[in-house]
Amino acid sequence: MQNKSNYYLKIGNKYLSLNNIELAIKNYLLALNEDSNNPLIYHNLGVSYLIKSEFISAIENFKKAIELGFKSDETLYYYLKALFDAEMYEECLKIDTTEKFFIDMNMIKLKAAMKLNKIKLAKQLLNTLKMSGFSSQEINLIEKIINSKNIH
């Protein structure tokens, strides 16, 4: 029943905004019981689990939201972040970056490439970030590490 589902979704959102993650999750699960095809519920559950550092649950929910057609920039970014935090670095490299989160997503992918010792890919990602005008202490450090490996 969609009205009940929307009710629980709104209550969950309210609890999430108040940082009461447990009650947010409880209400999102109630919303799912009423409407298991609403991708926004899965997205919000993913966010809640990501906040709790329950990365596998976050990944499962973001994946379901995406499968149901909810491919917002935010969903893809959080999905990538959850994959990285779960140390699923190979999976990170398969996610397309979005324009809205271009720098943040490429930084995560750069770190994943470094974790996997994929230096050539890391160098490509580093150059992509630099070409877009991004600069930071972290990126300078990563560049020094890449250059110390002397791979062209």
PDB file of C-alpha atoms in Angstrom:
ATOM      1  CA  MET A   1       0.000   0.000   0.000  1.00  0.00           C
ATOM      2  CA  GLN A   2       1.709   3.108  -1.256  1.00  0.00           C
ATOM      3  CA  ASN A   3       0.213   5.611   1.210  1.00  0.00           C
ATOM      4  CA  LYS A   4       1.501   3.625   4.184  1.00  0.00           C
ATOM      5  CA  SER A   5       4.854   3.229   2.481  1.00  0.00           C
ATOM      6  CA  ASN A   6       5.140   6.985   1.893  1.00  0.00           C
ATOM      7  CA  TYR A   7       4.133   7.618   5.506  1.00  0.00           C
ATOM      8  CA  TYR A   8       6.920   5.371   6.823  1.00  0.00           C
ATOM      9  CA  LEU A   9       9.362   6.836   4.310  1.00  0.00           C
ATOM     10  CA  LYS A  10       8.626  10.374   5.541  1.00  0.00           C
ATOM     11  CA  ILE A  11       8.962   9.303   9.175  1.00  0.00           C
ATOM     12  CA  GLY A  12      12.250   7.573   8.331  1.00  0.00           C
ATOM     13  CA  ASN A  13      13.479  10.737   6.614  1.00  0.00           C
ATOM     14  CA  LYS A  14      12.584  12.783   9.684  1.00  0.00           C
ATOM     15  CA  TYR A  15      14.523  10.422  11.960  1.00  0.00           C
ATOM     16  CA  LEU A  16      17.455  10.432   9.531  1.00  0.00           C
ATOM     17  CA  SER A  17      17.521  14.249   9.580  1.00  0.00           C
ATOM     18  CA  LEU A  18      17.582  14.065  13.393  1.00  0.00           C
ATOM     19  CA  ASN A  19      20.476  11.571  13.162  1.00  0.00           C
ATOM     20  CA  ASN A  20      18.408   8.855  14.837  1.00  0.00           C
ATOM     21  CA  ILE A  21      19.650   6.168  12.474  1.00  0.00           C
ATOM     22  CA  GLU A  22      18.073   3.193  14.246  1.00  0.00           C
ATOM     23  CA  LEU A  23      14.550   4.624  14.035  1.00  0.00           C
ATOM     24  CA  ALA A  24      15.181   5.773  10.476  1.00  0.00           C
ATOM     25  CA  ILE A  25      16.129   2.222   9.469  1.00  0.00           C
ATOM     26  CA  LYS A  26      13.147   0.774  11.333  1.00  0.00           C
ATOM     27  CA  ASN A  27      10.763   3.061   9.426  1.00  0.00           C
ATOM     28  CA  TYR A  28      12.448   2.479   6.064  1.00  0.00           C
ATOM     29  CA  LEU A  29      12.069  -1.275   6.601  1.00  0.00           C
ATOM     30  CA  LEU A  30       8.375  -0.747   7.392  1.00  0.00           C
ATOM     31  CA  ALA A  31       8.096   1.298   4.193  1.00  0.00           C
ATOM     32  CA  LEU A  32       9.731  -1.539   2.230  1.00  0.00           C
ATOM     33  CA  ASN A  33       7.209  -4.012   3.645  1.00  0.00           C
ATOM     34  CA  GLU A  34       4.489  -1.871   2.077  1.00  0.00           C
ATOM     35  CA  ASP A  35       6.267  -1.131  -1.227  1.00  0.00           C
ATOM     36  CA  SER A  36       9.382  -3.125  -2.085  1.00  0.00           C
ATOM     37  CA  ASN A  37       9.738  -1.467  -5.505  1.00  0.00           C
ATOM     38  CA  ASN A  38      10.417   2.066  -4.322  1.00  0.00           C
ATOM     39  CA  PRO A  39      14.091   2.773  -5.066  1.00  0.00           C
ATOM     40  CA  LEU A  40      14.147   5.875  -2.851  1.00  0.00           C
ATOM     41  CA  ILE A  41      13.589   3.669   0.191  1.00  0.00           C
ATOM     42  CA  TYR A  42      16.595   1.540  -0.754  1.00  0.00           C
ATOM     43  CA  HIS A  43      18.687   4.669  -1.317  1.00  0.00           C
ATOM     44  CA  ASN A  44      17.762   6.070   2.101  1.00  0.00           C
ATOM     45  CA  LEU A  45      18.410   2.714   3.758  1.00  0.00           C
ATOM     46  CA  GLY A  46      21.810   2.678   2.067  1.00  0.00           C
ATOM     47  CA  VAL A  47      22.592   6.129   3.446  1.00  0.00           C
ATOM     48  CA  SER A  48      21.518   5.018   6.920  1.00  0.00           C
ATOM     49  CA  TYR A  49      23.698   1.908   6.829  1.00  0.00           C
ATOM     50  CA  LEU A  50      26.629   3.925   5.441  1.00  0.00           C
ATOM     51  CA  ILE A  51      26.341   6.305   8.405  1.00  0.00           C
ATOM     52  CA  LYS A  52      26.400   3.280  10.728  1.00  0.00           C
ATOM     53  CA  SER A  53      29.489   1.924   8.901  1.00  0.00           C
ATOM     54  CA  GLU A  54      27.543  -1.190   7.924  1.00  0.00           C
ATOM     55  CA  PHE A  55      29.048  -1.130   4.464  1.00  0.00           C
ATOM     56  CA  ILE A  56      27.744  -4.438   3.099  1.00  0.00           C
ATOM     57  CA  SER A  57      24.151  -3.517   3.970  1.00  0.00           C
ATOM     58  CA  ALA A  58      24.716  -0.082   2.457  1.00  0.00           C
ATOM     59  CA  ILE A  59      26.090  -1.631  -0.744  1.00  0.00           C
ATOM     60  CA  GLU A  60      23.143  -4.031  -1.051  1.00  0.00           C
ATOM     61  CA  ASN A  61      20.630  -1.203  -0.696  1.00  0.00           C
ATOM     62  CA  PHE A  62      22.368   1.193  -3.076  1.00  0.00           C
ATOM     63  CA  LYS A  63      22.684  -1.642  -5.601  1.00  0.00           C
ATOM     64  CA  LYS A  64      18.954  -2.382  -5.330  1.00  0.00           C
ATOM     65  CA  ALA A  65      18.095   1.322  -5.758  1.00  0.00           C
ATOM     66  CA  ILE A  66      20.238   1.420  -8.901  1.00  0.00           C
ATOM     67  CA  GLU A  67      18.689  -1.807 -10.227  1.00  0.00           C
ATOM     68  CA  LEU A  68      15.261  -0.225  -9.778  1.00  0.00           C
ATOM     69  CA  GLY A  69      16.356   2.709 -11.931  1.00  0.00           C
ATOM     70  CA  PHE A  70      17.401   5.191  -9.252  1.00  0.00           C
ATOM     71  CA  LYS A  71      20.774   6.286 -10.602  1.00  0.00           C
ATOM     72  CA  SER A  72      21.109   9.700  -9.012  1.00  0.00           C
ATOM     73  CA  ASP A  73      24.561  11.224  -8.700  1.00  0.00           C
ATOM     74  CA  GLU A  74      24.258  10.932  -4.941  1.00  0.00           C
ATOM     75  CA  THR A  75      23.328   7.242  -5.051  1.00  0.00           C
ATOM     76  CA  LEU A  76      26.280   6.403  -7.305  1.00  0.00           C
ATOM     77  CA  TYR A  77      28.665   8.424  -5.141  1.00  0.00           C
ATOM     78  CA  TYR A  78      27.519   6.805  -1.898  1.00  0.00           C
ATOM     79  CA  TYR A  79      27.600   3.372  -3.544  1.00  0.00           C
ATOM     80  CA  LEU A  80      31.219   3.976  -4.567  1.00  0.00           C
ATOM     81  CA  LYS A  81      32.068   5.254  -1.078  1.00  0.00           C
ATOM     82  CA  ALA A  82      30.514   2.169   0.541  1.00  0.00           C
ATOM     83  CA  LEU A  83      32.433  -0.126  -1.824  1.00  0.00           C
ATOM     84  CA  PHE A  84      35.697   1.615  -0.949  1.00  0.00           C
ATOM     85  CA  ASP A  85      34.992   1.531   2.783  1.00  0.00           C
ATOM     86  CA  ALA A  86      34.212  -2.195   2.454  1.00  0.00           C
ATOM     87  CA  GLU A  87      37.631  -2.601   0.775  1.00  0.00           C
ATOM     88  CA  MET A  88      36.002  -3.787  -2.465  1.00  0.00           C
ATOM     89  CA  TYR A  89      38.550  -1.898  -4.544  1.00  0.00           C
ATOM     90  CA  GLU A  90      38.076  -3.793  -7.824  1.00  0.00           C
ATOM     91  CA  GLU A  91      34.364  -2.984  -7.720  1.00  0.00           C
ATOM     92  CA  CYS A  92      35.170   0.686  -7.131  1.00  0.00           C
ATOM     93  CA  LEU A  93      36.992   0.872 -10.432  1.00  0.00           C
ATOM     94  CA  LYS A  94      33.869  -0.316 -12.308  1.00  0.00           C
ATOM     95  CA  ILE A  95      31.703   2.621 -11.200  1.00  0.00           C
ATOM     96  CA  ASP A  96      31.339   5.486 -13.655  1.00  0.00           C
ATOM     97  CA  THR A  97      31.970   8.903 -12.186  1.00  0.00           C
ATOM     98  CA  THR A  98      29.260  11.532 -12.309  1.00  0.00           C
ATOM     99  CA  GLU A  99      29.723  15.171 -13.189  1.00  0.00           C
ATOM    100  CA  LYS A 100      28.373  16.374  -9.845  1.00  0.00           C
ATOM    101  CA  PHE A 101      30.819  14.270  -7.797  1.00  0.00           C
ATOM    102  CA  PHE A 102      33.578  14.135 -10.427  1.00  0.00           C
ATOM    103  CA  ILE A 103      36.475  15.018  -8.131  1.00  0.00           C
ATOM    104  CA  ASP A 104      35.320  13.040  -5.083  1.00  0.00           C
ATOM    105  CA  MET A 105      34.572   9.914  -7.102  1.00  0.00           C
ATOM    106  CA  ASN A 106      37.836  10.075  -9.032  1.00  0.00           C
ATOM    107  CA  MET A 107      39.743  10.511  -5.760  1.00  0.00           C
ATOM    108  CA  ILE A 108      38.116   7.362  -4.381  1.00  0.00           C
ATOM    109  CA  LYS A 109      38.915   5.484  -7.583  1.00  0.00           C
ATOM    110  CA  LEU A 110      42.503   6.797  -7.462  1.00  0.00           C
ATOM    111  CA  LYS A 111      42.896   5.497  -3.912  1.00  0.00           C
ATOM    112  CA  ALA A 112      41.364   2.152  -4.935  1.00  0.00           C
ATOM    113  CA  ALA A 113      43.819   1.876  -7.836  1.00  0.00           C
ATOM    114  CA  MET A 114      46.683   2.609  -5.437  1.00  0.00           C
ATOM    115  CA  LYS A 115      45.436  -0.025  -2.970  1.00  0.00           C
ATOM    116  CA  LEU A 116      45.437  -2.544  -5.842  1.00  0.00           C
ATOM    117  CA  ASN A 117      48.879  -1.355  -6.974  1.00  0.00           C
ATOM    118  CA  LYS A 118      47.445  -0.487 -10.395  1.00  0.00           C
ATOM    119  CA  ILE A 119      49.930   2.311 -10.847  1.00  0.00           C
ATOM    120  CA  LYS A 120      49.257   3.025 -14.537  1.00  0.00           C
ATOM    121  CA  LEU A 121      45.528   3.416 -13.849  1.00  0.00           C
ATOM    122  CA  ALA A 122      46.312   5.541 -10.801  1.00  0.00           C
ATOM    123  CA  LYS A 123      48.491   7.777 -12.966  1.00  0.00           C
ATOM    124  CA  GLN A 124      45.636   8.163 -15.485  1.00  0.00           C
ATOM    125  CA  LEU A 125      43.182   9.076 -12.730  1.00  0.00           C
ATOM    126  CA  LEU A 126      45.693  11.483 -11.211  1.00  0.00           C
ATOM    127  CA  ASN A 127      46.157  13.192 -14.572  1.00  0.00           C
ATOM    128  CA  THR A 128      42.375  13.394 -15.051  1.00  0.00           C
ATOM    129  CA  LEU A 129      42.071  15.164 -11.703  1.00  0.00           C
ATOM    130  CA  LYS A 130      44.945  17.521 -12.419  1.00  0.00           C
ATOM    131  CA  MET A 131      43.571  18.354 -15.888  1.00  0.00           C
ATOM    132  CA  SER A 132      40.277  19.338 -14.271  1.00  0.00           C
ATOM    133  CA  GLY A 133      42.186  21.833 -12.134  1.00  0.00           C
ATOM    134  CA  PHE A 134      42.042  19.872  -8.888  1.00  0.00           C
ATOM    135  CA  SER A 135      44.936  20.203  -6.480  1.00  0.00           C
ATOM    136  CA  SER A 136      45.415  19.195  -2.854  1.00  0.00           C
ATOM    137  CA  GLN A 137      48.097  18.021  -0.454  1.00  0.00           C
ATOM    138  CA  GLU A 138      46.717  14.507  -0.740  1.00  0.00           C
ATOM    139  CA  ILE A 139      46.934  14.462  -4.517  1.00  0.00           C
ATOM    140  CA  ASN A 140      50.489  15.849  -4.358  1.00  0.00           C
ATOM    141  CA  LEU A 141      51.468  13.040  -1.990  1.00  0.00           C
ATOM    142  CA  ILE A 142      49.884  10.407  -4.232  1.00  0.00           C
ATOM    143  CA  GLU A 143      51.723  11.892  -7.218  1.00  0.00           C
ATOM    144  CA  LYS A 144      55.040  11.594  -5.351  1.00  0.00           C
ATOM    145  CA  ILE A 145      54.267   7.955  -4.535  1.00  0.00           C
ATOM    146  CA  ILE A 146      53.387   7.230  -8.177  1.00  0.00           C
ATOM    147  CA  ASN A 147      56.535   8.977  -9.420  1.00  0.00           C
ATOM    148  CA  SER A 148      58.669   7.057  -6.925  1.00  0.00           C
ATOM    149  CA  LYS A 149      57.461   3.828  -8.535  1.00  0.00           C
ATOM    150  CA  ASN A 150      58.909   5.222 -11.796  1.00  0.00           C
ATOM    151  CA  ILE A 151      56.243   3.776 -14.086  1.00  0.00           C
ATOM    152  CA  HIS A 152      55.512   5.636 -17.303  1.00  0.00           C
TER     153      HIS A 152
END
